[in-house]
PDB file of C-alpha atoms in Angstrom:
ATOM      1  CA  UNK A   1      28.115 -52.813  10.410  1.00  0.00           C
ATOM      2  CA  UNK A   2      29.616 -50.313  12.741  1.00  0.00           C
ATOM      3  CA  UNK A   3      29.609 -47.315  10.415  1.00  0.00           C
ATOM      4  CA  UNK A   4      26.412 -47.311   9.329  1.00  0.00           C
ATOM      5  CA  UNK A   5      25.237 -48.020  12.958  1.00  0.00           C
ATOM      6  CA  UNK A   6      26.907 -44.992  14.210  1.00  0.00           C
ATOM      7  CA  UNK A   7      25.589 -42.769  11.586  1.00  0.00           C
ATOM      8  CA  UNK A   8      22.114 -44.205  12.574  1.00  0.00           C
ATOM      9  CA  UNK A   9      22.553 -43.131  16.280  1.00  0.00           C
ATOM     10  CA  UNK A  10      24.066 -40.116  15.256  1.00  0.00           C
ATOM     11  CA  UNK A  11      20.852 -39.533  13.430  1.00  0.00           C
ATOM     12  CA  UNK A  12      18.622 -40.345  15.975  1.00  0.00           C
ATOM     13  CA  UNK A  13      20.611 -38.088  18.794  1.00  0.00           C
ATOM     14  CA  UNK A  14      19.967 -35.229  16.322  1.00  0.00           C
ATOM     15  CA  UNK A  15      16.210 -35.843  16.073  1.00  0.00           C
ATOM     16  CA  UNK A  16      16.016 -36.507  19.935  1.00  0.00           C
ATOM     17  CA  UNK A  17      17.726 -33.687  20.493  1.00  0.00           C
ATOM     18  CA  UNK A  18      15.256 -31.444  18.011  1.00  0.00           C
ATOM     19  CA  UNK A  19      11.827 -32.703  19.776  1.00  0.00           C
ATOM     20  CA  UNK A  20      11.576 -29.983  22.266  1.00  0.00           C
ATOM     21  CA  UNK A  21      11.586 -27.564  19.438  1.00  0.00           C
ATOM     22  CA  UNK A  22       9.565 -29.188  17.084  1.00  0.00           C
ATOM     23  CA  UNK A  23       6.468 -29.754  19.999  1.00  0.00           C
ATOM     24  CA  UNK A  24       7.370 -26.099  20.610  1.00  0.00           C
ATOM     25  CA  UNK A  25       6.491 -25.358  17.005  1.00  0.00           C
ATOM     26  CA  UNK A  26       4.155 -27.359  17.059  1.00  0.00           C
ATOM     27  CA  UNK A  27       1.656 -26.295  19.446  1.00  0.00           C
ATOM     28  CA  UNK A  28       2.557 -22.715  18.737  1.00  0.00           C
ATOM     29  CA  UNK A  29       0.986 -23.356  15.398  1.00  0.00           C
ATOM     30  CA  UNK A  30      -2.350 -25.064  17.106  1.00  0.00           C
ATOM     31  CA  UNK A  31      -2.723 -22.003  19.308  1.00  0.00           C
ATOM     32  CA  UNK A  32      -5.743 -19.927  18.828  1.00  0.00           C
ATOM     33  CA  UNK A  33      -5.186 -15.952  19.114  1.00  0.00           C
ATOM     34  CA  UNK A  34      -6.932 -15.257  22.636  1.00  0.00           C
ATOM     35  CA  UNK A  35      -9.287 -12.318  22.745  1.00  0.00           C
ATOM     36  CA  UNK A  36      -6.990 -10.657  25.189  1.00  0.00           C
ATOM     37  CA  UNK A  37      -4.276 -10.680  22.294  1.00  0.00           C
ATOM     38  CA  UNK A  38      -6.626 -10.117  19.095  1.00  0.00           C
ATOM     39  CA  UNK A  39      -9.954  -8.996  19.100  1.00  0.00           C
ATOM     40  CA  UNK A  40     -12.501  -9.472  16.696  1.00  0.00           C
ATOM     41  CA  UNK A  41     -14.442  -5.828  15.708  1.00  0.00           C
ATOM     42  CA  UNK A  42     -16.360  -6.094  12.539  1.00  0.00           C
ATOM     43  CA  UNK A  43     -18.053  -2.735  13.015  1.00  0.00           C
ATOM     44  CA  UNK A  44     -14.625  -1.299  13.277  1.00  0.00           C
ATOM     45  CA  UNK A  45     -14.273   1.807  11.097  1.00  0.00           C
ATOM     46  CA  UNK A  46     -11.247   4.429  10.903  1.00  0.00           C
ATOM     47  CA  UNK A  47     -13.253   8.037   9.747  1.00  0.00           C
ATOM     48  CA  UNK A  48     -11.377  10.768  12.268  1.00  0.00           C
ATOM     49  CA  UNK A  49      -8.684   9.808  13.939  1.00  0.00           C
ATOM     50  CA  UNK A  50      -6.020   6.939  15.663  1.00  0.00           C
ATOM     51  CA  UNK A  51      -5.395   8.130  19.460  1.00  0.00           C
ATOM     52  CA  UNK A  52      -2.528   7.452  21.447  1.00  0.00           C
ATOM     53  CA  UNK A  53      -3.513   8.271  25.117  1.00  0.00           C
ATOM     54  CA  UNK A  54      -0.758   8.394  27.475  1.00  0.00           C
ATOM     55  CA  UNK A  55       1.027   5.609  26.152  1.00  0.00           C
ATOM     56  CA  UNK A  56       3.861   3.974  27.744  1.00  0.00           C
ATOM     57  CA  UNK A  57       5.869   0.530  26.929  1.00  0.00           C
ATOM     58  CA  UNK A  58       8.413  -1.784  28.760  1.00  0.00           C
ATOM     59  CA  UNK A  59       9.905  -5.084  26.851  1.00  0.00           C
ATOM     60  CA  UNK A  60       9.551  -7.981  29.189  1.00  0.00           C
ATOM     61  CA  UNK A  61      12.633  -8.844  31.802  1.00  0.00           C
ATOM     62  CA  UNK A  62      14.008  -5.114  31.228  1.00  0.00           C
ATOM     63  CA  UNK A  63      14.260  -1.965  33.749  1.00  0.00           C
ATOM     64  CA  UNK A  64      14.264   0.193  31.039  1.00  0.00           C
ATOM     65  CA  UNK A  65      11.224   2.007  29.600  1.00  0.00           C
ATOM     66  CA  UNK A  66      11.313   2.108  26.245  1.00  0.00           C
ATOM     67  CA  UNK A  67       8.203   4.507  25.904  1.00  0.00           C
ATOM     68  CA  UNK A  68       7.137   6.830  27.954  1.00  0.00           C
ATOM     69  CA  UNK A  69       3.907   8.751  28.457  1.00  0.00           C
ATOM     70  CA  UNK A  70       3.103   9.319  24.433  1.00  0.00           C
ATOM     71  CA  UNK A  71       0.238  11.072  23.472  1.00  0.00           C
ATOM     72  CA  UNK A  72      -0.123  11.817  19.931  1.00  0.00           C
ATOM     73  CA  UNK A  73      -3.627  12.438  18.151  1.00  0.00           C
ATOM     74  CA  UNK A  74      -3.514  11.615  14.219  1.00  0.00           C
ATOM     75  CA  UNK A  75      -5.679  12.722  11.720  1.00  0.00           C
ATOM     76  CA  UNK A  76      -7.819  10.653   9.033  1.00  0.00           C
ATOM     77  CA  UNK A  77      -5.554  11.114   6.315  1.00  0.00           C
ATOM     78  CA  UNK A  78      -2.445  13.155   7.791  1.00  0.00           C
ATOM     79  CA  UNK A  79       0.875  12.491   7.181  1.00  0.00           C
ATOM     80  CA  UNK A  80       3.486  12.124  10.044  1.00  0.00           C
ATOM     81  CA  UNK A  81       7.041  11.737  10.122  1.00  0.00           C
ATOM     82  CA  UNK A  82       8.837  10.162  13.236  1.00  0.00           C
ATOM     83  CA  UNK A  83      12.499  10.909  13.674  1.00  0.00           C
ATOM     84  CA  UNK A  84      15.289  10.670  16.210  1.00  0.00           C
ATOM     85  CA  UNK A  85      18.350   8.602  17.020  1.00  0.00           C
ATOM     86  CA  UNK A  86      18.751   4.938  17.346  1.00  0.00           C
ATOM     87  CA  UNK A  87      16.656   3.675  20.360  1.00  0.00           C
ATOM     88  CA  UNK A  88      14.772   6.859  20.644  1.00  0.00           C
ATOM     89  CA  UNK A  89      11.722   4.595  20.506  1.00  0.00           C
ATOM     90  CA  UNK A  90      10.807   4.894  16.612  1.00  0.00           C
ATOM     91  CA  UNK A  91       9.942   1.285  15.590  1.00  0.00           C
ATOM     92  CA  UNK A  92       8.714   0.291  19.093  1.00  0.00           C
ATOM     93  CA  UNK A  93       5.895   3.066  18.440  1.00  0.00           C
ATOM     94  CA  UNK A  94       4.942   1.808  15.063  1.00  0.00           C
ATOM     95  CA  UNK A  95       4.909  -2.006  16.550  1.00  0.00           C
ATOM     96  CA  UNK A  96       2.465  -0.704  18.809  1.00  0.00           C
ATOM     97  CA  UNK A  97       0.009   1.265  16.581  1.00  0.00           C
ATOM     98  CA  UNK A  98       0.442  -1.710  14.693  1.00  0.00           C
ATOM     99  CA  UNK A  99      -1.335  -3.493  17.635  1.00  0.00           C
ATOM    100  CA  UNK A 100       1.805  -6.344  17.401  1.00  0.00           C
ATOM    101  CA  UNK A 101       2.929  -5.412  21.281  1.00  0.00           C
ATOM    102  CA  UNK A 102       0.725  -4.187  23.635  1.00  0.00           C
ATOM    103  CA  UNK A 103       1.139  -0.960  25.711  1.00  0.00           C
ATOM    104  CA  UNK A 104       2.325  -0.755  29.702  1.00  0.00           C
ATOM    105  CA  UNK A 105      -0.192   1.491  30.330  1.00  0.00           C
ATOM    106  CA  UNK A 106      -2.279   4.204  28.357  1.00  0.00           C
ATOM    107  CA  UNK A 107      -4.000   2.968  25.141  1.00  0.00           C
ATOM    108  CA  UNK A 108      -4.201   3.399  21.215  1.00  0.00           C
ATOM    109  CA  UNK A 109      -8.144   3.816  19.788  1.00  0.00           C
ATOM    110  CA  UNK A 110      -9.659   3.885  16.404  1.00  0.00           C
ATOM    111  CA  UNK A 111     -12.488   6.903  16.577  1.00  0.00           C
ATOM    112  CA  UNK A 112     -11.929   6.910  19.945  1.00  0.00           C
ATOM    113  CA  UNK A 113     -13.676   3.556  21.046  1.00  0.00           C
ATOM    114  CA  UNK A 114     -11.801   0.523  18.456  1.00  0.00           C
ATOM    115  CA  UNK A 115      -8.339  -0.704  19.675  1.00  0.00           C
ATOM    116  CA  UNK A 116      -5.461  -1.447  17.465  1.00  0.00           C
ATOM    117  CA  UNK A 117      -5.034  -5.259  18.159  1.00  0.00           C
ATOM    118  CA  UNK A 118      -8.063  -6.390  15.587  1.00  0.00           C
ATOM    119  CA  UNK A 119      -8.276  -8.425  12.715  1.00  0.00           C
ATOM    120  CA  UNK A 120     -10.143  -5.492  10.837  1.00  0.00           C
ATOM    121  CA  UNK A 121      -7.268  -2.580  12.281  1.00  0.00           C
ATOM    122  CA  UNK A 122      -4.597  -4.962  10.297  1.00  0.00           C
ATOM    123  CA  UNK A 123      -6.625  -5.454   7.306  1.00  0.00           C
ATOM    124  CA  UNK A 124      -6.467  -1.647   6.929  1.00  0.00           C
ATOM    125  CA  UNK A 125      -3.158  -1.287   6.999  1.00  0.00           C
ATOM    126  CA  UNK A 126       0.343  -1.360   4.469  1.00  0.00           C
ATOM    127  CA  UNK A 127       3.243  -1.867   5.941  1.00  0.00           C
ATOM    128  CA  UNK A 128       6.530  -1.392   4.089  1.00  0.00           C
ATOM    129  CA  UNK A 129       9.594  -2.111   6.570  1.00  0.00           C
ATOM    130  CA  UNK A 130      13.317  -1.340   5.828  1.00  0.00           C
ATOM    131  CA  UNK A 131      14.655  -5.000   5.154  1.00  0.00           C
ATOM    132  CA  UNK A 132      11.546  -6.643   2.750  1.00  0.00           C
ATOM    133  CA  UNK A 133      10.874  -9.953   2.756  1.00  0.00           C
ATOM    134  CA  UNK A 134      10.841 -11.842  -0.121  1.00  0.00           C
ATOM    135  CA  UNK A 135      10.418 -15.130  -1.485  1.00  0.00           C
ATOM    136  CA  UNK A 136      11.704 -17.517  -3.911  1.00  0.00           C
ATOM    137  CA  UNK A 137       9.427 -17.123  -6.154  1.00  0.00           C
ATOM    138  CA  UNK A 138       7.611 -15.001  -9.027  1.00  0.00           C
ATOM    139  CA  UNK A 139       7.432 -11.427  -9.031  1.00  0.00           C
ATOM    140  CA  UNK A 140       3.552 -11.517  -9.260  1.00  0.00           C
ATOM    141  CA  UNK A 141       3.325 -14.130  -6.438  1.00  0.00           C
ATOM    142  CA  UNK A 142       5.649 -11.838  -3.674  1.00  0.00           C
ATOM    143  CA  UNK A 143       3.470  -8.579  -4.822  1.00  0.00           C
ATOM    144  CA  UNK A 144       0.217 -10.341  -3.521  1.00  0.00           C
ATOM    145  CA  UNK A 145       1.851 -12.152  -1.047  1.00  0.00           C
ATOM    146  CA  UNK A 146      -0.278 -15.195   0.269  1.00  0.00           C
ATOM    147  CA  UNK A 147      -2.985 -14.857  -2.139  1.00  0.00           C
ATOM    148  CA  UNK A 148      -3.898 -17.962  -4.065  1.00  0.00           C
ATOM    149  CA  UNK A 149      -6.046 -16.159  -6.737  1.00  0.00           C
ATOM    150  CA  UNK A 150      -4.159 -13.162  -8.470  1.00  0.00           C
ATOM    151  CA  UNK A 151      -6.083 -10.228  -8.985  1.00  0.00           C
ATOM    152  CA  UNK A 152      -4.569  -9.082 -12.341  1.00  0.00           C
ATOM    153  CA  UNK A 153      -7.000  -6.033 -12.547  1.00  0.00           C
ATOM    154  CA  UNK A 154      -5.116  -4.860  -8.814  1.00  0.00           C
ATOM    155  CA  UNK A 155      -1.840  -6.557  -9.687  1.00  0.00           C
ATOM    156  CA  UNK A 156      -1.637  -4.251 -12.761  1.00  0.00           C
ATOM    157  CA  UNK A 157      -2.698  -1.023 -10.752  1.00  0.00           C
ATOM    158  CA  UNK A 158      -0.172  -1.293  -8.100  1.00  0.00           C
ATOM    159  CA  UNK A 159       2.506  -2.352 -10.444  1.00  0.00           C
ATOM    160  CA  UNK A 160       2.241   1.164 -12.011  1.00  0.00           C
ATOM    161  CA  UNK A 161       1.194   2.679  -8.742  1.00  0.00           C
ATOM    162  CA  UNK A 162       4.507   1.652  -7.555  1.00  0.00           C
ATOM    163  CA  UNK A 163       6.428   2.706 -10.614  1.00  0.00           C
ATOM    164  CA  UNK A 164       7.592  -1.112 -11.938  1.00  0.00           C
ATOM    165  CA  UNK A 165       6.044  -1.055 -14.588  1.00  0.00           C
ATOM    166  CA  UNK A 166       8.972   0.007 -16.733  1.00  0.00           C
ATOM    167  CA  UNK A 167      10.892  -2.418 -15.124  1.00  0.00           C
ATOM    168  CA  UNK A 168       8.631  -5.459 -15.524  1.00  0.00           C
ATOM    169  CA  UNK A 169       8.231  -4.518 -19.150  1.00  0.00           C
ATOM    170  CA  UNK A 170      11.714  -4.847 -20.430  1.00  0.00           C
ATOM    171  CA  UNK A 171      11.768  -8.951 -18.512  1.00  0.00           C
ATOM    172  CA  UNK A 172      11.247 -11.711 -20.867  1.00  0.00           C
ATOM    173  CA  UNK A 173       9.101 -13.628 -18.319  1.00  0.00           C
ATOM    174  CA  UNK A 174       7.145 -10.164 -16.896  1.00  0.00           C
ATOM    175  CA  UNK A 175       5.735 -10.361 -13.601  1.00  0.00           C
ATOM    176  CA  UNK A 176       6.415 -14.042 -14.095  1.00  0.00           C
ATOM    177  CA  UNK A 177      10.213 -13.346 -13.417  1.00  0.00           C
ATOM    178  CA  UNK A 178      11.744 -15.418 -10.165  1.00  0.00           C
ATOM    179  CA  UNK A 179      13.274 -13.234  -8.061  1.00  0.00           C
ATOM    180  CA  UNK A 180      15.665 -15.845  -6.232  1.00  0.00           C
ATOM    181  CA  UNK A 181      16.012 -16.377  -2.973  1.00  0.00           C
ATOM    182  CA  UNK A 182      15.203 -12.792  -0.615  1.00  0.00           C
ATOM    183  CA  UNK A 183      15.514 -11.247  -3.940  1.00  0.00           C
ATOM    184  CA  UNK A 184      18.605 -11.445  -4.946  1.00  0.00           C
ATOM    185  CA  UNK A 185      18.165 -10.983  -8.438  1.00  0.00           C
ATOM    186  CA  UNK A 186      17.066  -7.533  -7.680  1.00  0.00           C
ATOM    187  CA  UNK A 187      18.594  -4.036  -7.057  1.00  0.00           C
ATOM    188  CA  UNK A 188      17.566  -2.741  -3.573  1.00  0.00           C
ATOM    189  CA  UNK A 189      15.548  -0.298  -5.302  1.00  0.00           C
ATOM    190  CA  UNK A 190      13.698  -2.711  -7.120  1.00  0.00           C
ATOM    191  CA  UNK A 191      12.521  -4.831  -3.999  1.00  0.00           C
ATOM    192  CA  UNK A 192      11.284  -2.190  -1.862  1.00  0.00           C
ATOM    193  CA  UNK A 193       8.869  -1.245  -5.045  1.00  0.00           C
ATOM    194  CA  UNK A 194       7.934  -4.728  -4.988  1.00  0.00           C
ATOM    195  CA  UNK A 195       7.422  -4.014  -0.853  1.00  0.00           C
ATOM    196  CA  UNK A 196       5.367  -0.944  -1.697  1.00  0.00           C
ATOM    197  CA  UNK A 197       3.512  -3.209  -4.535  1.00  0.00           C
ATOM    198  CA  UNK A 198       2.706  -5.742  -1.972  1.00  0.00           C
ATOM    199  CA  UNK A 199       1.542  -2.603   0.853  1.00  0.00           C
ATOM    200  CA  UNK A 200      -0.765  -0.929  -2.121  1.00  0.00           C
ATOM    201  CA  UNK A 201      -2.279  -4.440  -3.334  1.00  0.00           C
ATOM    202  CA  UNK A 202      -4.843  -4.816  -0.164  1.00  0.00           C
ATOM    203  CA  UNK A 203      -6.052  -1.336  -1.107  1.00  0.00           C
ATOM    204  CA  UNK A 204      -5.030   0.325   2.783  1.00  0.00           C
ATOM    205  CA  UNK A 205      -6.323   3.235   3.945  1.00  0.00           C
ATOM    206  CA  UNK A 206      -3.219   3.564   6.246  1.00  0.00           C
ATOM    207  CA  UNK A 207       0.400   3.302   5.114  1.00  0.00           C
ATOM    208  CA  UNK A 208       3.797   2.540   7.363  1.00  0.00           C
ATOM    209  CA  UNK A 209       6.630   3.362   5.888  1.00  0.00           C
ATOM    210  CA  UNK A 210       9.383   1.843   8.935  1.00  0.00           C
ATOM    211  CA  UNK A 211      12.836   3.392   7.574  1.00  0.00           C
ATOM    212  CA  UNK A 212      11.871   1.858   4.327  1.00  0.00           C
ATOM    213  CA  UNK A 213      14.907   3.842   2.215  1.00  0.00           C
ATOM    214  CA  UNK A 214      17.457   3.838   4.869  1.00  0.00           C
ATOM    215  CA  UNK A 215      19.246   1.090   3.289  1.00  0.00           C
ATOM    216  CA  UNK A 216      19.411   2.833  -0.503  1.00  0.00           C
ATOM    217  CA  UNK A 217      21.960   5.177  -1.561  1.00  0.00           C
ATOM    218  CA  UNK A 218      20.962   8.711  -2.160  1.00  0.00           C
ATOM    219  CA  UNK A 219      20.188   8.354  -5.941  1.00  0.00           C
ATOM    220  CA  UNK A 220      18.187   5.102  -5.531  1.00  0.00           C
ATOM    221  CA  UNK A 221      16.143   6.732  -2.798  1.00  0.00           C
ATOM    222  CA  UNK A 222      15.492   9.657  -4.476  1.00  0.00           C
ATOM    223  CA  UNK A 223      13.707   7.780  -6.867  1.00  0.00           C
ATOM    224  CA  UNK A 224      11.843   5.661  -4.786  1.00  0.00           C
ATOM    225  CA  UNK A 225      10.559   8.749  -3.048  1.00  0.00           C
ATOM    226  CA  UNK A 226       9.157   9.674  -6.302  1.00  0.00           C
ATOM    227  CA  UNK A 227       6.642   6.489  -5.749  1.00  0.00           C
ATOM    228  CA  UNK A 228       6.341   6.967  -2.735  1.00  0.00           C
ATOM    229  CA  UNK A 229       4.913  10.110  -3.198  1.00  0.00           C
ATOM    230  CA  UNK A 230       2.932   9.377  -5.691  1.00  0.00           C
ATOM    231  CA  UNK A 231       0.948   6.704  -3.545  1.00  0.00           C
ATOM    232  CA  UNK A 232       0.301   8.537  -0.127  1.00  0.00           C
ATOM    233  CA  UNK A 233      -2.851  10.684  -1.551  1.00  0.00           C
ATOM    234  CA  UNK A 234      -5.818  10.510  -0.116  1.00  0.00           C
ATOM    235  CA  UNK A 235      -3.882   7.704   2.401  1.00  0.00           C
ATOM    236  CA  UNK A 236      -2.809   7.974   6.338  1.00  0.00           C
ATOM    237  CA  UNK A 237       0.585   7.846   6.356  1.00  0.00           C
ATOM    238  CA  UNK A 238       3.425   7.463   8.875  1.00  0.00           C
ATOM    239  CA  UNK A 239       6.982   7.791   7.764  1.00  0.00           C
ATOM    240  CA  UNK A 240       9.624   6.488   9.991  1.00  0.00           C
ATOM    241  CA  UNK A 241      13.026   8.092   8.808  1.00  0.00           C
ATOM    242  CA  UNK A 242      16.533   9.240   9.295  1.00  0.00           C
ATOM    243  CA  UNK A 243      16.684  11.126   6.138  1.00  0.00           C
ATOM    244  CA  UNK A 244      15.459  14.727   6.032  1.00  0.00           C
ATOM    245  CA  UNK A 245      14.177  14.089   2.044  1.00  0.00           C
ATOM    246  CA  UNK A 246      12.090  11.086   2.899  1.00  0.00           C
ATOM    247  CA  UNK A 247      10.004  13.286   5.316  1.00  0.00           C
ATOM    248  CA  UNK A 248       9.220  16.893   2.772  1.00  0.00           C
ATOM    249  CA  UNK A 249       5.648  15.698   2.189  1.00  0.00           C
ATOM    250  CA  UNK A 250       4.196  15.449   5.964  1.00  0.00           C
ATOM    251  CA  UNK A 251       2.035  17.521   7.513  1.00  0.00           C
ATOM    252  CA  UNK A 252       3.751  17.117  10.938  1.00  0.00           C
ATOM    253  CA  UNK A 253       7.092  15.984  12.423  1.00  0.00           C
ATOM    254  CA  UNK A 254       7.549  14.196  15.656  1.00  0.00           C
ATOM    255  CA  UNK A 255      10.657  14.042  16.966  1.00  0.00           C
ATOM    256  CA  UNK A 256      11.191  11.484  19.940  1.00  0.00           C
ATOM    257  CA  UNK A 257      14.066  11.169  22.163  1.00  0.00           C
ATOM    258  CA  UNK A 258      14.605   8.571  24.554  1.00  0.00           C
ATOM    259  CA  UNK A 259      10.874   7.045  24.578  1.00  0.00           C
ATOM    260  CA  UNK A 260       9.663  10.293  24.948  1.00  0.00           C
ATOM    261  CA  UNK A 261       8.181  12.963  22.248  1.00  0.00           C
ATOM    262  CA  UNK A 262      10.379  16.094  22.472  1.00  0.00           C
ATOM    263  CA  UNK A 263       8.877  18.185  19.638  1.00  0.00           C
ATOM    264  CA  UNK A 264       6.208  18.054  16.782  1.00  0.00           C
ATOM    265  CA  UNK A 265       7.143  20.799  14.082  1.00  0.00           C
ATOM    266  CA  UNK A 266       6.518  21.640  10.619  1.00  0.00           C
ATOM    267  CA  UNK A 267       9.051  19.856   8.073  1.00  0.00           C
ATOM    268  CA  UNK A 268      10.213  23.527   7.319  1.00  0.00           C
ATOM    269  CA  UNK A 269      10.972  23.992  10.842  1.00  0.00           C
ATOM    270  CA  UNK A 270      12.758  20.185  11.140  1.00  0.00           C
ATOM    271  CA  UNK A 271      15.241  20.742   7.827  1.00  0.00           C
ATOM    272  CA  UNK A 272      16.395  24.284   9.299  1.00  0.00           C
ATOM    273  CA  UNK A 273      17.585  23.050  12.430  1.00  0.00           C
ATOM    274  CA  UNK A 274      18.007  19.582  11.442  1.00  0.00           C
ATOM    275  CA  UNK A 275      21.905  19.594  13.096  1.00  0.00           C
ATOM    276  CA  UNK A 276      20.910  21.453  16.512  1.00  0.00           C
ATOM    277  CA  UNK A 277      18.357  18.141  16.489  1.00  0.00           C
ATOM    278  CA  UNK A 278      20.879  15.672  16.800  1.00  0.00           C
ATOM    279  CA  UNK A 279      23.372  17.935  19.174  1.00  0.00           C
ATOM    280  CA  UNK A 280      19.922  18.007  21.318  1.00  0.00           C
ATOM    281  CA  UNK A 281      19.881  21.703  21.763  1.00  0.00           C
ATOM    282  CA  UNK A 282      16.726  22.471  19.416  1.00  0.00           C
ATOM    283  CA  UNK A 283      14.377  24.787  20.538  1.00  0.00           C
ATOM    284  CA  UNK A 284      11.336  26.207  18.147  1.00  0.00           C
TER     285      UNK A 284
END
């Protein structure tokens, strides 16, 4: 009997040992969004512009600021690229106008009077992040991610929007296709289409593209680019990048350097003095 006993308080130090994190789960899960976190703005409309007044942002337990005093005014549908080195602030700039972290002090507003951490700001928005997300399932079922009811008329539009449809056409199972665990039956290429599928399927009127090609090689990005350019019409778009290419269709380049913006500048104006940039001695 002493074998299997052991195993059997093995077992139960294990699960004794996991309760704190399961109630911790748990009532996580059970927790209603408080108004001070989400807010709830049907009337909420985006027809001029997304405001960032004075915006500054420090992560919790740190001395550092990792934004300071931003103030950026974009236009109903403008396209801007954000650059600058690693920990310049990039990605904590697009969690805020995303409304998922909320600023120090200043503020973000929608028209001037709706803030960024609504239901109805979110619903607005496609986000397409560097490393995509995707699940073991079919290619259909990742594109309109957490949808029980397909749209096929939409699932057919973006899937050409997004330039897969080539792709999808030469599968024997079509958009049926598993694409195995975080996609690995895919080309990098091939899932961030599927990531700019699943952005496009909601019908935004905003787009965030978060370093989305970083992670391609040069050839494989060029042709995502292609798509991407392709879907930004008539769309707000920010473009977080480190590549000069990604950025040749904005209207406006912002260039940040630690938590602060140092320069917004033309793209013509960005790729000639693209190398004085990163020394830190541009000047327009």
């Amino acid at each position: 009997l002493m074998p299997g006993l052991n195993r059997m308080i093995g077992q139960l130090n294990i699960f004794k040992a996991a309760i704190p994190s399961i109630e911790r789960v748990h009532k996580e899960y059970l927790t209603i969004a408080t108004n001070e976190n989400y807010m709830d703005m049907p009337k909420l409309s985006f027809k001029k512009s997304l405001a960032l007044q004075n915006l500054s942002f420090k992560y919790l337990r740190t001395k550092r600021t990792a934004l300071s005093h931003i103030s950026l005014e974009i236009q109903r549908g403008e396209c801007i690229g954000i650059v600058g080195e690693t920990g310049s602030g990039k990605s904590t700039l697009v969690d805020l106008i995303l409304g998922l972290l909320k600023p120090s002090e200043g503020s973000i507003l929608i028209d001037g009077k709706y803030p960024v951490n609504s239901y109805q700001w979110h619903q607005k928005i496609g986000y397409v992040p560097q490393s995509v997300y995707l699940t073991d399932d079919t290619i259909e079922a990742n594109i309109a991610f957490g949808e029980e009811h397909i749209d096929e008329r939409r699932l057919k539009n973006v899937i050409d929007a997004a330039q897969l449809r080539k792709f999808i056409d030469q599968l024997p199972e079509g958009t049926k296709t598993l694409v195995g665990e975080r996609g690995v039956r895919l080309s990098g290429g091939e899932r961030q289409r599927i990531a700019i599928a699943r952005a496009l399927y909601q019908n935004p009127e905003v787009l965030i593209f978060d370093e989305a090609t970083s992670a391609l090689d040069s050839e494989t990005e060029a042709r995502l680019m292609e798509t991407i350019h392709n879907v930004i019409k008539d769309r707000t778009v920010i473009m977080v990048a480190h590549r000069l290419t990604t950025l040749k269709d904005c209207n406006r380049i912002v260039v940040m350097e630690k938590g602060s913006i140092r320069k917004i500048i033309p793209y013509g104006a960005l790729n000639k003095n693209f190398a004085d940039i990163n020394s830190g001695t541009y000047t327009s």
